[in-house]
């Protein structure tokens, strides 16, 4: 039995104009510049006034009473004749990758070297499977048996695991050495094998990795000395040699993107105030084509039926869609500029001490603080901050750098957790490497300095700084025969 129910719902949907504005808002300067060029190429009604355009609309504005200004309704009063056509907005624009510079990937780099190995057809198939299975760090995580099965299934080539291991041996000794290793231990040993035999500490380093790798990974140097009967000098020579090797030979090489930071904002101090500018780069001055506007006016003024009336309607439909797109795009670019400047000015307002004195003067700040000041949604502020950079007197900083949680002090003033992190980093940098500071010791020192930080918070900050625990920071120092 079918039931008919009536239900009332309240839903909020974004208009195409809002979607376009949101998409442009999250783009950094370089990508926005490319996006504008793309829009200029596909929309004939959109022009760059800097290229000698005939348009007299130097500034797209909704106020004023100039004769040149127009609205869509004025030019196309017969809206019904154009079938309610709406300009199309690409809702998937935000999902596309930012254009990147081309570069040789690690896969191509290995394949170019493979030709020098003079493999036969079978070994070439194995090499391709190995190279294609290497992860971003440069390791071969697949089981050898799986490679054998894949080649047998796809190419009907009967292999043994020994056949794959023989090819793998040669691949691992290409550039960069240690590529396609199956473990860190194997990766380091391969790199040591390729060093000249007369290299100082080579044999001791191989012995450490072969027999005491677990103790080495935990920096248990006293245990290594006892079990391998080494003195401090021999062990330090071995450890230094191992640490000169690359444990991640593929790191960064598989990603062909090259990141060039272009600041989106410029902040300069002038007397007692700050000048905040939006870096417009090579942005063109967007206008609507005067010649096309005149064409629309001519088509709209035709009242008498003619033999080509159907053709005129299609032309009006096309021009109206492009006119809407041009107007929406110009409005979105201007709205983006207005919003970004508002957000950046508030950041400078909250972090005035930083822009005046530099590092060490950050104040606690969260997105909600900015959103409340400019009366906008937090998601809007987040889009402005994400992936954007500012250039000031003290360098180029990502906008996210200015947002952090607060840490209470004895003085009753909250300081940025970034300031506390810098103190922790300085303490670890100056610590006794033979007896590194534990998290408890760091916490105690911070409390002596007036910072109320828990031990687990210190551990979190240390990990965020990429610093290991104390036992993994221990080093061998050849001084008075001590470790």
Short mmCIF file of C-alpha atoms in Angstrom, two decimals:
data_model
loop_
_atom_site.label_atom_id
_atom_site.label_comp_id
_atom_site.label_asym_id
_atom_site.label_seq_id
_atom_site.Cartn_x
_atom_site.Cartn_y
_atom_site.Cartn_z
CA UNK A 1 0.00 0.00 0.00
CA UNK A 2 1.31 3.42 -0.96
CA UNK A 3 1.21 6.21 1.60
CA UNK A 4 1.32 9.89 0.70
CA UNK A 5 2.92 12.08 3.38
CA UNK A 6 3.48 15.81 3.44
CA UNK A 7 6.60 17.03 5.21
CA UNK A 8 7.92 20.56 5.76
CA UNK A 9 11.69 21.03 5.78
CA UNK A 10 13.95 24.04 6.06
CA UNK A 11 17.11 23.67 3.98
CA UNK A 12 19.93 26.04 3.21
CA UNK A 13 21.62 25.76 -0.15
CA UNK A 14 24.49 27.75 -1.63
CA UNK A 15 23.80 29.73 -4.78
CA UNK A 16 26.15 29.37 -7.78
CA UNK A 17 27.57 32.81 -6.94
CA UNK A 18 28.35 31.74 -3.38
CA UNK A 19 29.99 28.53 -4.59
CA UNK A 20 32.18 30.48 -6.99
CA UNK A 21 33.16 32.95 -4.26
CA UNK A 22 34.08 30.13 -1.87
CA UNK A 23 36.18 28.44 -4.53
CA UNK A 24 38.12 31.62 -5.30
CA UNK A 25 38.54 32.46 -1.62
CA UNK A 26 40.55 29.33 -0.88
CA UNK A 27 42.94 29.76 -3.84
CA UNK A 28 46.44 31.15 -3.20
CA UNK A 29 47.76 34.00 -5.34
CA UNK A 30 49.51 32.00 -8.07
CA UNK A 31 46.59 29.64 -8.59
CA UNK A 32 44.08 32.49 -8.64
CA UNK A 33 46.15 34.19 -11.33
CA UNK A 34 45.91 31.07 -13.47
CA UNK A 35 42.19 30.73 -12.72
CA UNK A 36 41.59 34.30 -13.93
CA UNK A 37 43.49 33.61 -17.14
CA UNK A 38 41.37 30.51 -17.74
CA UNK A 39 38.19 32.54 -17.26
CA UNK A 40 39.43 35.20 -19.69
CA UNK A 41 40.09 32.53 -22.30
CA UNK A 42 36.68 30.85 -22.10
CA UNK A 43 34.44 33.91 -21.62
CA UNK A 44 34.52 36.40 -24.53
CA UNK A 45 32.59 39.00 -22.52
CA UNK A 46 35.34 39.16 -19.89
CA UNK A 47 38.31 41.31 -20.81
CA UNK A 48 41.57 42.58 -19.39
CA UNK A 49 41.45 46.39 -19.36
CA UNK A 50 45.25 46.45 -19.31
CA UNK A 51 45.41 44.95 -22.80
CA UNK A 52 43.82 47.92 -24.52
CA UNK A 53 40.24 46.81 -24.10
CA UNK A 54 37.57 49.09 -25.51
CA UNK A 55 35.62 48.70 -22.31
CA UNK A 56 35.12 51.86 -20.31
CA UNK A 57 34.28 49.99 -17.11
CA UNK A 58 37.49 50.38 -15.20
CA UNK A 59 35.86 49.31 -11.99
CA UNK A 60 32.97 46.90 -11.64
CA UNK A 61 30.71 48.59 -9.14
CA UNK A 62 27.05 48.60 -8.27
CA UNK A 63 26.89 52.18 -7.06
CA UNK A 64 26.82 55.45 -9.01
CA UNK A 65 24.64 56.75 -11.84
CA UNK A 66 26.98 56.58 -14.84
CA UNK A 67 25.44 56.16 -18.28
CA UNK A 68 27.65 53.15 -18.98
CA UNK A 69 26.36 51.14 -16.09
CA UNK A 70 23.78 48.49 -16.78
CA UNK A 71 22.01 45.54 -15.32
CA UNK A 72 21.02 42.27 -16.88
CA UNK A 73 17.35 43.20 -16.64
CA UNK A 74 17.93 46.49 -18.52
CA UNK A 75 19.67 44.80 -21.41
CA UNK A 76 17.47 41.73 -21.60
CA UNK A 77 13.98 42.68 -20.54
CA UNK A 78 12.47 39.74 -22.38
CA UNK A 79 13.78 37.21 -19.86
CA UNK A 80 11.24 34.59 -20.88
CA UNK A 81 12.67 34.47 -24.39
CA UNK A 82 15.99 33.06 -23.21
CA UNK A 83 14.53 30.03 -21.44
CA UNK A 84 15.81 30.99 -18.01
CA UNK A 85 19.35 29.95 -18.92
CA UNK A 86 21.76 30.05 -15.98
CA UNK A 87 25.49 30.50 -16.09
CA UNK A 88 27.35 27.32 -15.26
CA UNK A 89 29.59 27.15 -12.20
CA UNK A 90 32.16 24.35 -11.96
CA UNK A 91 31.39 22.76 -8.58
CA UNK A 92 34.40 20.48 -8.88
CA UNK A 93 36.96 23.25 -9.30
CA UNK A 94 38.06 22.97 -5.66
CA UNK A 95 38.82 19.26 -6.10
CA UNK A 96 41.31 19.81 -8.89
CA UNK A 97 45.02 19.74 -8.22
CA UNK A 98 46.87 23.01 -8.17
CA UNK A 99 48.99 23.24 -11.36
CA UNK A 100 52.49 21.97 -10.68
CA UNK A 101 55.83 22.18 -12.36
CA UNK A 102 57.00 19.11 -14.19
CA UNK A 103 59.99 17.12 -13.04
CA UNK A 104 61.39 13.62 -13.45
CA UNK A 105 59.79 11.22 -10.99
CA UNK A 106 61.71 8.51 -9.17
CA UNK A 107 60.00 5.86 -11.30
CA UNK A 108 61.23 7.52 -14.50
CA UNK A 109 64.66 8.00 -12.94
CA UNK A 110 64.97 4.28 -12.17
CA UNK A 111 63.61 3.23 -15.55
CA UNK A 112 66.19 5.39 -17.32
CA UNK A 113 68.95 3.57 -15.41
CA UNK A 114 67.41 0.15 -15.98
CA UNK A 115 68.49 0.24 -19.62
CA UNK A 116 72.15 0.07 -18.59
CA UNK A 117 71.60 -3.26 -16.81
CA UNK A 118 70.93 -5.09 -20.11
CA UNK A 119 68.10 -7.20 -18.72
CA UNK A 120 66.41 -9.83 -20.89
CA UNK A 121 62.62 -9.83 -21.36
CA UNK A 122 61.92 -11.81 -18.19
CA UNK A 123 64.18 -9.69 -15.99
CA UNK A 124 62.72 -6.52 -17.51
CA UNK A 125 59.24 -7.66 -16.47
CA UNK A 126 60.52 -8.29 -12.95
CA UNK A 127 62.26 -4.90 -12.81
CA UNK A 128 59.08 -3.11 -13.91
CA UNK A 129 57.08 -4.87 -11.21
CA UNK A 130 59.66 -3.95 -8.56
CA UNK A 131 59.95 -0.30 -9.64
CA UNK A 132 56.18 0.06 -9.81
CA UNK A 133 55.81 -1.33 -6.28
CA UNK A 134 58.19 1.10 -4.54
CA UNK A 135 56.47 3.39 -2.02
CA UNK A 136 57.06 7.09 -1.40
CA UNK A 137 59.91 6.46 1.04
CA UNK A 138 61.68 4.29 -1.50
CA UNK A 139 60.89 0.90 0.06
CA UNK A 140 59.56 -2.30 -1.48
CA UNK A 141 56.72 -3.31 0.83
CA UNK A 142 55.33 -6.13 -1.31
CA UNK A 143 56.17 -9.75 -0.69
CA UNK A 144 58.47 -11.36 -3.24
CA UNK A 145 55.93 -14.16 -3.66
CA UNK A 146 53.29 -11.60 -4.69
CA UNK A 147 55.53 -10.26 -7.45
CA UNK A 148 56.07 -13.82 -8.71
CA UNK A 149 52.31 -14.45 -8.75
CA UNK A 150 51.53 -11.18 -10.55
CA UNK A 151 54.00 -11.84 -13.34
CA UNK A 152 52.79 -15.41 -13.72
CA UNK A 153 49.15 -14.28 -13.90
CA UNK A 154 49.60 -11.25 -16.18
CA UNK A 155 52.40 -12.45 -18.47
CA UNK A 156 52.31 -16.25 -18.05
CA UNK A 157 55.97 -16.20 -17.13
CA UNK A 158 57.02 -18.90 -14.67
CA UNK A 159 59.44 -17.50 -12.09
CA UNK A 160 60.96 -18.37 -8.77
CA UNK A 161 61.55 -16.05 -5.84
CA UNK A 162 65.26 -16.39 -6.51
CA UNK A 163 64.76 -14.87 -9.97
CA UNK A 164 63.08 -11.82 -8.42
CA UNK A 165 65.76 -11.48 -5.72
CA UNK A 166 68.50 -11.47 -8.36
CA UNK A 167 66.88 -8.56 -10.20
CA UNK A 168 66.10 -6.80 -6.93
CA UNK A 169 69.81 -6.92 -6.03
CA UNK A 170 70.64 -4.81 -9.11
CA UNK A 171 67.73 -2.39 -8.68
CA UNK A 172 68.77 -1.68 -5.08
CA UNK A 173 72.18 -0.55 -6.28
CA UNK A 174 70.90 2.02 -8.76
CA UNK A 175 70.74 5.70 -7.88
CA UNK A 176 69.74 6.46 -5.16
CA UNK A 177 71.45 3.51 -3.46
CA UNK A 178 69.24 1.53 -1.12
CA UNK A 179 66.12 2.11 -3.20
CA UNK A 180 63.64 -0.81 -3.13
CA UNK A 181 65.02 -2.09 0.18
CA UNK A 182 62.60 -4.11 2.28
CA UNK A 183 63.68 -2.74 5.66
CA UNK A 184 65.73 0.08 7.13
CA UNK A 185 68.43 -2.39 8.09
CA UNK A 186 68.72 -3.67 4.52
CA UNK A 187 68.65 -0.11 3.13
CA UNK A 188 71.57 1.02 5.31
CA UNK A 189 73.61 -2.13 4.66
CA UNK A 190 73.23 -1.68 0.88
CA UNK A 191 74.57 1.85 1.11
CA UNK A 192 77.51 0.67 3.21
CA UNK A 193 78.27 -2.09 0.69
CA UNK A 194 78.70 0.52 -2.04
CA UNK A 195 81.27 2.53 -0.09
CA UNK A 196 85.02 2.08 -0.74
CA UNK A 197 86.59 -0.64 1.40
CA UNK A 198 89.07 1.81 2.92
CA UNK A 199 86.26 3.98 4.38
CA UNK A 200 86.93 4.60 8.06
CA UNK A 201 84.63 2.63 10.37
CA UNK A 202 83.05 0.63 7.51
CA UNK A 203 83.53 -2.86 8.95
CA UNK A 204 82.46 -1.76 12.43
CA UNK A 205 79.35 -0.12 10.97
CA UNK A 206 78.39 -3.31 9.10
CA UNK A 207 78.88 -5.32 12.26
CA UNK A 208 76.67 -2.97 14.28
CA UNK A 209 73.86 -3.14 11.70
CA UNK A 210 74.16 -6.90 11.22
CA UNK A 211 74.48 -8.03 14.82
CA UNK A 212 73.12 -5.21 16.98
CA UNK A 213 70.56 -3.37 14.87
CA UNK A 214 67.89 -3.38 17.60
CA UNK A 215 70.32 -1.92 20.15
CA UNK A 216 71.45 0.66 17.56
CA UNK A 217 67.86 1.74 16.81
CA UNK A 218 67.32 2.28 20.55
CA UNK A 219 70.71 4.00 20.94
CA UNK A 220 71.83 1.51 23.55
CA UNK A 221 75.49 2.27 22.95
CA UNK A 222 76.84 0.70 26.11
CA UNK A 223 75.21 -2.60 25.18
CA UNK A 224 76.72 -2.45 21.69
CA UNK A 225 80.19 -1.80 23.13
CA UNK A 226 79.94 -4.72 25.51
CA UNK A 227 78.56 -7.22 22.98
CA UNK A 228 80.85 -6.27 20.10
CA UNK A 229 83.88 -5.46 22.24
CA UNK A 230 84.31 -1.96 20.80
CA UNK A 231 85.84 1.12 22.37
CA UNK A 232 84.29 4.57 22.18
CA UNK A 233 86.38 5.68 19.23
CA UNK A 234 85.52 2.65 17.10
CA UNK A 235 81.81 2.83 17.96
CA UNK A 236 81.61 6.56 17.26
CA UNK A 237 83.25 6.06 13.86
CA UNK A 238 80.72 3.35 13.03
CA UNK A 239 77.72 5.35 14.24
CA UNK A 240 78.82 8.48 12.35
CA UNK A 241 79.13 6.45 9.14
CA UNK A 242 75.70 4.86 9.56
CA UNK A 243 74.11 8.22 10.27
CA UNK A 244 75.59 9.59 7.04
CA UNK A 245 73.43 7.12 5.10
CA UNK A 246 69.91 7.93 3.93
CA UNK A 247 67.22 5.78 5.61
CA UNK A 248 64.56 7.06 3.17
CA UNK A 249 66.15 7.09 -0.31
CA UNK A 250 62.86 7.88 -2.05
CA UNK A 251 61.64 10.61 0.28
CA UNK A 252 60.42 13.62 -1.68
CA UNK A 253 61.48 12.16 -5.01
CA UNK A 254 58.17 10.54 -5.92
CA UNK A 255 56.28 13.80 -5.55
CA UNK A 256 57.04 15.88 -8.62
CA UNK A 257 55.51 19.00 -7.11
CA UNK A 258 57.89 21.83 -6.42
CA UNK A 259 56.47 24.30 -3.95
CA UNK A 260 57.30 27.94 -4.50
CA UNK A 261 55.96 30.19 -1.77
CA UNK A 262 54.46 33.39 -3.11
CA UNK A 263 53.17 35.64 -0.31
CA UNK A 264 49.48 36.51 -0.62
CA UNK A 265 49.82 39.51 1.70
CA UNK A 266 52.42 42.21 2.32
CA UNK A 267 52.59 43.82 5.77
CA UNK A 268 54.81 46.82 6.39
CA UNK A 269 55.03 49.10 9.39
CA UNK A 270 54.69 52.80 8.63
CA UNK A 271 55.21 55.11 11.60
CA UNK A 272 52.84 53.78 14.26
CA UNK A 273 50.52 51.85 11.97
CA UNK A 274 50.70 48.87 9.64
CA UNK A 275 50.03 48.79 5.92
CA UNK A 276 48.31 45.60 4.81
CA UNK A 277 48.31 44.91 1.08
CA UNK A 278 46.97 42.03 -0.96
CA UNK A 279 49.59 40.74 -3.35
CA UNK A 280 47.74 40.99 -6.65
CA UNK A 281 50.69 39.63 -8.60
CA UNK A 282 49.97 39.93 -12.31
CA UNK A 283 46.21 40.07 -11.88
CA UNK A 284 44.49 41.76 -14.83
CA UNK A 285 41.86 44.46 -14.39
CA UNK A 286 38.68 42.59 -15.22
CA UNK A 287 35.97 44.36 -17.19
CA UNK A 288 33.00 43.43 -19.35
CA UNK A 289 33.56 43.89 -23.09
CA UNK A 290 32.00 47.11 -24.41
CA UNK A 291 31.52 45.71 -27.91
CA UNK A 292 29.59 42.72 -26.60
CA UNK A 293 27.46 44.96 -24.39
CA UNK A 294 26.53 47.01 -27.43
CA UNK A 295 25.64 43.81 -29.26
CA UNK A 296 23.32 42.79 -26.41
CA UNK A 297 21.65 46.20 -26.49
CA UNK A 298 21.08 45.94 -30.23
CA UNK A 299 19.54 42.49 -29.90
CA UNK A 300 17.35 43.64 -27.01
CA UNK A 301 16.07 46.66 -28.96
CA UNK A 302 14.68 44.54 -31.80
CA UNK A 303 10.92 44.40 -31.47
CA UNK A 304 9.87 43.51 -34.99
CA UNK A 305 9.67 39.81 -35.87
CA UNK A 306 12.21 38.78 -38.49
CA UNK A 307 13.17 35.63 -40.31
CA UNK A 308 16.22 35.17 -38.11
CA UNK A 309 14.33 35.65 -34.83
CA UNK A 310 15.23 32.13 -33.68
CA UNK A 311 18.89 32.82 -34.32
CA UNK A 312 18.70 36.07 -32.36
CA UNK A 313 17.14 34.27 -29.40
CA UNK A 314 19.97 31.74 -29.32
CA UNK A 315 22.51 34.55 -29.55
CA UNK A 316 20.82 36.38 -26.67
CA UNK A 317 20.80 33.16 -24.68
CA UNK A 318 24.52 32.67 -25.21
CA UNK A 319 25.41 36.29 -24.49
CA UNK A 320 23.23 36.39 -21.37
CA UNK A 321 24.92 33.30 -19.93
CA UNK A 322 28.37 34.74 -20.59
CA UNK A 323 27.32 38.11 -19.17
CA UNK A 324 26.11 36.48 -15.98
CA UNK A 325 29.32 34.48 -15.71
CA UNK A 326 31.45 37.60 -16.22
CA UNK A 327 29.51 39.62 -13.64
CA UNK A 328 29.56 36.80 -11.10
CA UNK A 329 33.28 36.21 -11.59
CA UNK A 330 34.20 39.89 -11.20
CA UNK A 331 32.01 40.14 -8.09
CA UNK A 332 33.57 36.98 -6.63
CA UNK A 333 37.13 38.28 -7.21
CA UNK A 334 36.30 41.61 -5.56
CA UNK A 335 34.51 39.93 -2.66
CA UNK A 336 37.52 37.63 -2.18
CA UNK A 337 39.81 40.65 -2.02
CA UNK A 338 37.59 42.39 0.54
CA UNK A 339 37.30 39.30 2.78
CA UNK A 340 41.01 38.47 2.69
CA UNK A 341 42.01 42.01 3.62
CA UNK A 342 39.55 42.03 6.51
CA UNK A 343 40.96 38.76 7.88
CA UNK A 344 44.60 39.84 7.47
CA UNK A 345 44.00 43.20 9.15
CA UNK A 346 42.47 41.45 12.15
CA UNK A 347 45.43 39.06 12.36
CA UNK A 348 47.78 42.06 12.40
CA UNK A 349 45.57 43.69 15.06
CA UNK A 350 45.75 40.62 17.33
CA UNK A 351 49.45 39.94 16.65
CA UNK A 352 50.72 43.51 16.64
CA UNK A 353 53.55 42.59 19.02
CA UNK A 354 54.82 39.96 16.59
CA UNK A 355 54.76 42.28 13.57
CA UNK A 356 56.55 44.90 15.67
CA UNK A 357 59.18 42.80 17.44
CA UNK A 358 59.27 39.44 15.63
CA UNK A 359 59.59 35.89 16.96
CA UNK A 360 58.82 35.26 20.57
CA UNK A 361 55.94 37.73 20.70
CA UNK A 362 53.04 35.64 19.41
CA UNK A 363 49.82 35.77 21.37
CA UNK A 364 47.28 32.94 21.66
CA UNK A 365 44.79 33.22 18.80
CA UNK A 366 42.11 30.96 17.35
CA UNK A 367 39.95 31.22 14.24
CA UNK A 368 36.90 31.98 16.34
CA UNK A 369 38.50 35.21 17.56
CA UNK A 370 38.88 36.52 14.01
CA UNK A 371 35.44 35.30 12.95
CA UNK A 372 33.81 37.13 15.86
CA UNK A 373 35.59 40.40 15.06
CA UNK A 374 34.62 40.46 11.37
CA UNK A 375 31.23 38.81 11.96
CA UNK A 376 31.81 35.98 9.54
CA UNK A 377 31.65 32.20 9.79
CA UNK A 378 34.70 30.33 11.07
CA UNK A 379 34.75 28.28 7.84
CA UNK A 380 35.25 31.50 5.85
CA UNK A 381 38.23 32.50 8.00
CA UNK A 382 39.61 28.98 7.66
CA UNK A 383 39.49 29.21 3.86
CA UNK A 384 41.35 32.51 3.94
CA UNK A 385 44.04 31.16 6.26
CA UNK A 386 44.55 27.79 4.57
CA UNK A 387 47.55 27.75 2.24
CA UNK A 388 48.11 31.52 2.37
CA UNK A 389 51.35 33.34 3.28
CA UNK A 390 52.29 36.82 4.42
CA UNK A 391 55.56 38.68 3.97
CA UNK A 392 56.55 41.03 6.77
CA UNK A 393 59.73 42.61 8.12
CA UNK A 394 60.72 39.32 9.77
CA UNK A 395 60.25 36.95 6.83
CA UNK A 396 57.51 34.99 5.08
CA UNK A 397 55.05 33.13 7.31
CA UNK A 398 52.09 30.89 6.70
CA UNK A 399 48.95 32.43 8.15
CA UNK A 400 48.43 29.32 10.27
CA UNK A 401 51.60 30.33 12.12
CA UNK A 402 49.68 33.11 13.87
CA UNK A 403 47.09 30.77 15.36
CA UNK A 404 47.86 28.81 18.50
CA UNK A 405 46.51 27.87 21.89
CA UNK A 406 47.49 29.69 25.06
CA UNK A 407 49.66 28.57 27.99
CA UNK A 408 49.14 30.14 31.42
CA UNK A 409 52.05 31.77 33.27
CA UNK A 410 52.74 32.88 36.84
CA UNK A 411 52.33 36.46 35.67
CA UNK A 412 48.68 35.72 34.87
CA UNK A 413 49.21 36.26 31.14
CA UNK A 414 48.62 33.60 28.51
CA UNK A 415 51.42 33.09 25.99
CA UNK A 416 51.32 31.24 22.69
CA UNK A 417 52.17 27.56 22.78
CA UNK A 418 54.55 28.28 19.88
CA UNK A 419 56.61 30.35 22.30
CA UNK A 420 56.73 27.43 24.73
CA UNK A 421 57.69 25.09 21.89
CA UNK A 422 60.60 27.34 20.97
CA UNK A 423 61.78 27.22 24.60
CA UNK A 424 61.58 23.41 24.60
CA UNK A 425 63.49 23.25 21.30
CA UNK A 426 66.19 25.53 22.75
CA UNK A 427 66.50 23.43 25.90
CA UNK A 428 66.93 20.24 23.88
CA UNK A 429 69.42 21.89 21.55
CA UNK A 430 71.61 22.93 24.49
CA UNK A 431 71.20 19.74 26.55
CA UNK A 432 74.03 17.39 27.48
CA UNK A 433 73.94 14.90 24.60
CA UNK A 434 75.39 12.19 26.78
CA UNK A 435 72.53 12.63 29.26
CA UNK A 436 69.54 14.14 27.40
CA UNK A 437 66.70 15.83 29.23
CA UNK A 438 63.62 13.73 29.93
CA UNK A 439 60.12 15.17 29.52
CA UNK A 440 59.85 15.31 33.31
CA UNK A 441 63.02 17.37 33.53
CA UNK A 442 61.81 19.75 30.79
CA UNK A 443 58.46 20.14 32.57
CA UNK A 444 60.19 20.97 35.85
CA UNK A 445 62.39 23.59 34.18
CA UNK A 446 59.40 25.21 32.46
CA UNK A 447 57.55 25.44 35.76
CA UNK A 448 60.59 27.09 37.33
CA UNK A 449 60.40 29.67 34.55
CA UNK A 450 56.71 30.29 35.30
CA UNK A 451 55.02 28.25 32.56
CA UNK A 452 52.17 26.00 33.72
CA UNK A 453 52.60 23.01 31.41
CA UNK A 454 51.83 19.37 32.16
CA UNK A 455 54.28 16.60 31.36
CA UNK A 456 51.98 15.08 28.73
CA UNK A 457 51.71 18.51 27.09
CA UNK A 458 55.51 18.74 26.94
CA UNK A 459 55.57 15.31 25.30
CA UNK A 460 52.99 16.46 22.74
CA UNK A 461 54.93 19.63 21.92
CA UNK A 462 58.19 17.68 21.63
CA UNK A 463 56.62 15.25 19.15
CA UNK A 464 55.14 18.13 17.17
CA UNK A 465 58.66 19.54 16.92
CA UNK A 466 59.82 16.21 15.50
CA UNK A 467 62.15 15.54 18.42
CA UNK A 468 62.55 11.98 19.73
CA UNK A 469 62.48 10.85 23.35
CA UNK A 470 65.56 11.33 25.48
CA UNK A 471 67.03 7.85 25.00
CA UNK A 472 66.93 8.29 21.23
CA UNK A 473 68.71 11.65 21.48
CA UNK A 474 71.68 10.17 23.31
CA UNK A 475 74.95 10.57 21.41
CA UNK A 476 78.51 9.36 21.78
CA UNK A 477 80.95 12.08 22.78
CA UNK A 478 84.65 11.25 22.80
CA UNK A 479 85.58 13.17 25.90
CA UNK A 480 87.23 11.62 28.94
CA UNK A 481 86.30 8.15 27.59
CA UNK A 482 82.61 8.72 28.32
CA UNK A 483 79.37 8.15 26.41
#
